[in-house]
PDB file of C-alpha atoms in Angstrom:
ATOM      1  CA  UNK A   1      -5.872 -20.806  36.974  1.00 65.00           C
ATOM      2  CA  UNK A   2      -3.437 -18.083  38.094  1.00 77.00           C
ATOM      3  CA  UNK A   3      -1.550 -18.692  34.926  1.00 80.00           C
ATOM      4  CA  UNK A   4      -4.409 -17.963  32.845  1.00 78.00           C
ATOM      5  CA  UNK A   5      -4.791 -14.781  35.331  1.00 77.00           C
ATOM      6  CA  UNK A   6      -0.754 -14.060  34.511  1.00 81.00           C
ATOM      7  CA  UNK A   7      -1.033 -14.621  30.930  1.00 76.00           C
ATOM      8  CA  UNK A   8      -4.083 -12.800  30.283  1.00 77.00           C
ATOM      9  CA  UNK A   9      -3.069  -9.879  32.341  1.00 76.00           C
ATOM     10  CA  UNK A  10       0.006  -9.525  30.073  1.00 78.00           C
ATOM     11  CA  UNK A  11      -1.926  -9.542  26.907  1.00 74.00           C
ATOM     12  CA  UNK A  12      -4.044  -7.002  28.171  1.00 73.00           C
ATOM     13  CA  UNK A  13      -1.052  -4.789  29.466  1.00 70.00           C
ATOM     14  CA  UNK A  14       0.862  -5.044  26.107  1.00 64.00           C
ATOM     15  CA  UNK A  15      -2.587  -4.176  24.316  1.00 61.00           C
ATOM     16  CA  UNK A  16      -2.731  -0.982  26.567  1.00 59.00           C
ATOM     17  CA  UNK A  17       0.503  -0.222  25.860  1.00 57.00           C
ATOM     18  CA  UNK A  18       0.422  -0.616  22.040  1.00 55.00           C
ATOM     19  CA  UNK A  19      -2.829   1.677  22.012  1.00 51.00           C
ATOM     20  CA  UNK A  20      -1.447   4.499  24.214  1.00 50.00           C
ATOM     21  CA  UNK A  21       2.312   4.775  22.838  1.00 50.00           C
ATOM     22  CA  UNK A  22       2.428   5.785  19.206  1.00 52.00           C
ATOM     23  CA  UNK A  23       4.900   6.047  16.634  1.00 58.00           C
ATOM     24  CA  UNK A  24       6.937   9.110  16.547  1.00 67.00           C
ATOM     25  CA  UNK A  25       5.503  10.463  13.300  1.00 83.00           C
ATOM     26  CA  UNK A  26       7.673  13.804  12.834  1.00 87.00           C
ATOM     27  CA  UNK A  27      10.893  15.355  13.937  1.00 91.00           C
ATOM     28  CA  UNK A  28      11.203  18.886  14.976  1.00 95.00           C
ATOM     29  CA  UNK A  29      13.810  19.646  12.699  1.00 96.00           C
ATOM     30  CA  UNK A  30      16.401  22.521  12.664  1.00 97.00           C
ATOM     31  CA  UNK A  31      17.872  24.057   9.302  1.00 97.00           C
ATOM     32  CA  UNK A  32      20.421  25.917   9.283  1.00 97.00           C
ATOM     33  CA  UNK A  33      22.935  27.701   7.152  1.00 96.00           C
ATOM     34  CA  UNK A  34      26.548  29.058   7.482  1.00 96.00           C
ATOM     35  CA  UNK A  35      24.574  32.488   6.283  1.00 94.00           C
ATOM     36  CA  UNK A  36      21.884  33.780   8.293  1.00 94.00           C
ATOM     37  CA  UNK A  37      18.468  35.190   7.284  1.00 96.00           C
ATOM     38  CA  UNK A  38      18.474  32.300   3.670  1.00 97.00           C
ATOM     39  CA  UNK A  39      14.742  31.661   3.087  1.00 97.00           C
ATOM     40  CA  UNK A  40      13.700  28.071   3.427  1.00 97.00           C
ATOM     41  CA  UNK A  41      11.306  26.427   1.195  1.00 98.00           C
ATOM     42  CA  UNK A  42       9.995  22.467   1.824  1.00 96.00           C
ATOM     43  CA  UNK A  43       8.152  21.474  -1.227  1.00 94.00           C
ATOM     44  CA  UNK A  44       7.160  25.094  -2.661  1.00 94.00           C
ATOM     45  CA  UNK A  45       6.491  26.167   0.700  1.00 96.00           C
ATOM     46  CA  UNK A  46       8.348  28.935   2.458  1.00 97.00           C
ATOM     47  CA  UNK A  47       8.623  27.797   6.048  1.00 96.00           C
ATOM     48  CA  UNK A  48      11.145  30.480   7.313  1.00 96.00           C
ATOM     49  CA  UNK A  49      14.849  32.254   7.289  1.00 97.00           C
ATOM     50  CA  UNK A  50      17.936  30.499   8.626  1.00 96.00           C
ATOM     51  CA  UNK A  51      17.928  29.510  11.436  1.00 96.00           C
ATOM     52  CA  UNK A  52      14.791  27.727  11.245  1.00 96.00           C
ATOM     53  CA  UNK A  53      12.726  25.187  12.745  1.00 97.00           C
ATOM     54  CA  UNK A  54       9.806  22.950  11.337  1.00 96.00           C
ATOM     55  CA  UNK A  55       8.101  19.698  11.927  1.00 95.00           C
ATOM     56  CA  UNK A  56       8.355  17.368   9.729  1.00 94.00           C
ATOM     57  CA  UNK A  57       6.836  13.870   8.617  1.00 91.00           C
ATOM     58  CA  UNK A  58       9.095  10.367   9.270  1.00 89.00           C
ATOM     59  CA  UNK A  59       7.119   8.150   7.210  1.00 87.00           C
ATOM     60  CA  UNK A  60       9.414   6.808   4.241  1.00 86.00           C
ATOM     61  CA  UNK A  61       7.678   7.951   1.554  1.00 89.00           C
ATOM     62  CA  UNK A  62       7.933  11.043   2.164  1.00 89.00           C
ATOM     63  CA  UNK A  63      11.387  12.953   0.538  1.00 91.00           C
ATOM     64  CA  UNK A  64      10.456  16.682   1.099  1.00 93.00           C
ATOM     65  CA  UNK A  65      12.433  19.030  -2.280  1.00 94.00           C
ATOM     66  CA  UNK A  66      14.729  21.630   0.100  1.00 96.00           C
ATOM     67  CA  UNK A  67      15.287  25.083  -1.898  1.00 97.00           C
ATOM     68  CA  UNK A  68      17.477  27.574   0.300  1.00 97.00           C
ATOM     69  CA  UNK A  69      17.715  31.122  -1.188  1.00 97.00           C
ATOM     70  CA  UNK A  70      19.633  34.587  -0.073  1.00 96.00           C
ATOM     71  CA  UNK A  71      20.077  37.228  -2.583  1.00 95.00           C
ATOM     72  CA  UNK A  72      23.736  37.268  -3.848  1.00 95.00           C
ATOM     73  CA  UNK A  73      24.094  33.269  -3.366  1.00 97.00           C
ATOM     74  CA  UNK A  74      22.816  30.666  -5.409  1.00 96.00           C
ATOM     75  CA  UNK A  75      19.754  28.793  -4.788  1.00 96.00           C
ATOM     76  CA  UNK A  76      20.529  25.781  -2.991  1.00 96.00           C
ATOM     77  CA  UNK A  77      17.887  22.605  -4.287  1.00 97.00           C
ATOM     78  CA  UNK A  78      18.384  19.821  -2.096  1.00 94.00           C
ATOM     79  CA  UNK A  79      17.230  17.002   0.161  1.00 91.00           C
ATOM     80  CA  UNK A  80      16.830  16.224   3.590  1.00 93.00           C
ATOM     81  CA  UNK A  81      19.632  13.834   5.467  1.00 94.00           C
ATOM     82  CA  UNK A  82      18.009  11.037   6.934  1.00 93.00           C
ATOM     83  CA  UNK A  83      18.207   8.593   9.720  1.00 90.00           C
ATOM     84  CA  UNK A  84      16.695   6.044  11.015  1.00 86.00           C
ATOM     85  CA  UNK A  85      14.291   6.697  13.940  1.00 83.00           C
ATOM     86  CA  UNK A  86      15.207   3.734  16.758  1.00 79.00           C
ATOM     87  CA  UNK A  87      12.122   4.006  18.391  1.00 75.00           C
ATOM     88  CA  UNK A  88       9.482   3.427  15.370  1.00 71.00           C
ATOM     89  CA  UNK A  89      11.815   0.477  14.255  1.00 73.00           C
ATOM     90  CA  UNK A  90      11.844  -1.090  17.860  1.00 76.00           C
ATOM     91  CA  UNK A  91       8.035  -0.379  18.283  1.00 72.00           C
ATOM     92  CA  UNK A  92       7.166  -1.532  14.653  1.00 70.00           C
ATOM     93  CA  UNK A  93       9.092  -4.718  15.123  1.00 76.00           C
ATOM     94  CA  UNK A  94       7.685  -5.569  18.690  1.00 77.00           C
ATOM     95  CA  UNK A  95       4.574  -4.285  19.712  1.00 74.00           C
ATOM     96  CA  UNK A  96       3.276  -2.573  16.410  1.00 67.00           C
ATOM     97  CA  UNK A  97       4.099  -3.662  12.740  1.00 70.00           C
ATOM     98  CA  UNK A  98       2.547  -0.446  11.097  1.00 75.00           C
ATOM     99  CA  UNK A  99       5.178   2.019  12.749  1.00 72.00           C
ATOM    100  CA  UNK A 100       7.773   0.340  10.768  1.00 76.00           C
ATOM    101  CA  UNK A 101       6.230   3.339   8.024  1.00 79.00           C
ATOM    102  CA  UNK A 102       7.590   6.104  10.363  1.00 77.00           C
ATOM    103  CA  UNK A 103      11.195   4.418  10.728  1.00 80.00           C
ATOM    104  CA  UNK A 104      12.678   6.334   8.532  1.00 84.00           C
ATOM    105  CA  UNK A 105      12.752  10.328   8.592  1.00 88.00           C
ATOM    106  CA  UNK A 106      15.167  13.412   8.703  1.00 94.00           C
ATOM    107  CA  UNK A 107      17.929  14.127  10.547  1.00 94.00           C
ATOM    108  CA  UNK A 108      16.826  16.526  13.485  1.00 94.00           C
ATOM    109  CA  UNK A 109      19.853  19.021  12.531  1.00 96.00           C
ATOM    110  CA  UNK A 110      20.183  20.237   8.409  1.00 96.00           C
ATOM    111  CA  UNK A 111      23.320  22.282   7.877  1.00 97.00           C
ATOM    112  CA  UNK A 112      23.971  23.631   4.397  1.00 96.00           C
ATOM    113  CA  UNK A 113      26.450  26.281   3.007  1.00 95.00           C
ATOM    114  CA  UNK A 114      25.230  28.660   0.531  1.00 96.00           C
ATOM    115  CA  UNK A 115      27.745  29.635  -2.002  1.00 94.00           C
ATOM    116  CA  UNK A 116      27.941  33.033  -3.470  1.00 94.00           C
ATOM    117  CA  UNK A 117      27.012  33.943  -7.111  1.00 90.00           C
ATOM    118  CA  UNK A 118      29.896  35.069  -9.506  1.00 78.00           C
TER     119      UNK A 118
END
């Protein structure tokens, strides 16, 4: 009987758990580049000058286009570096199969460099 009392009060502590600690769906993440005051867009959107910061999705469909423009440099059109996020992969493969979606996101630190026009 105090097994059953053991077991069952694990199951209901891992149940807990698994409701109360999501997935780590975005990454606060930092653009920068080796010129100041280059406008950042994310998917047509401007989201602010160099340095910059913005919150964006982990889930592993999604590959945000990166334009960086300053007048007198080229537009830069590129992607985001990813990485694998630990703690979704861990979660997703232990507690929570569905955060295995959010395992894969961008780098928390983007550093370009803008090169001028001719």
């Amino acid at each position: 009987m105090k097994t059953k009392k053991i077991v069952s009060g694990i199951i209901i502590t891992l149940m807990i758990i698994s409701l109360f600690s999501s997935c780590v769906t975005s990454t606060r993440v930092n653009i920068n580049t080796d010129v100041d005051g280059a406008t950042v867009y994310i998917d047509g959107q401007e989201v602010g000058t160099t340095p910059t910061q913005v919150s964006l999705s982990n889930a592993i469909w999604e590959n945000p286009d990166v334009v960086i423009k300053k007048e007198g440099y080229k537009d830069l059109h590129t992607d985001l570096k990813k990485e694998v996020k630990g703690v979704n992969l861990v979660c997703g493969i232990l507690i929570w199969y569905p955060s295995l979606l959010w395992c894969y996101g961008p780098k928390s630190n983007q550093n370009y460099i803008l090169i001028l026009e001719n």
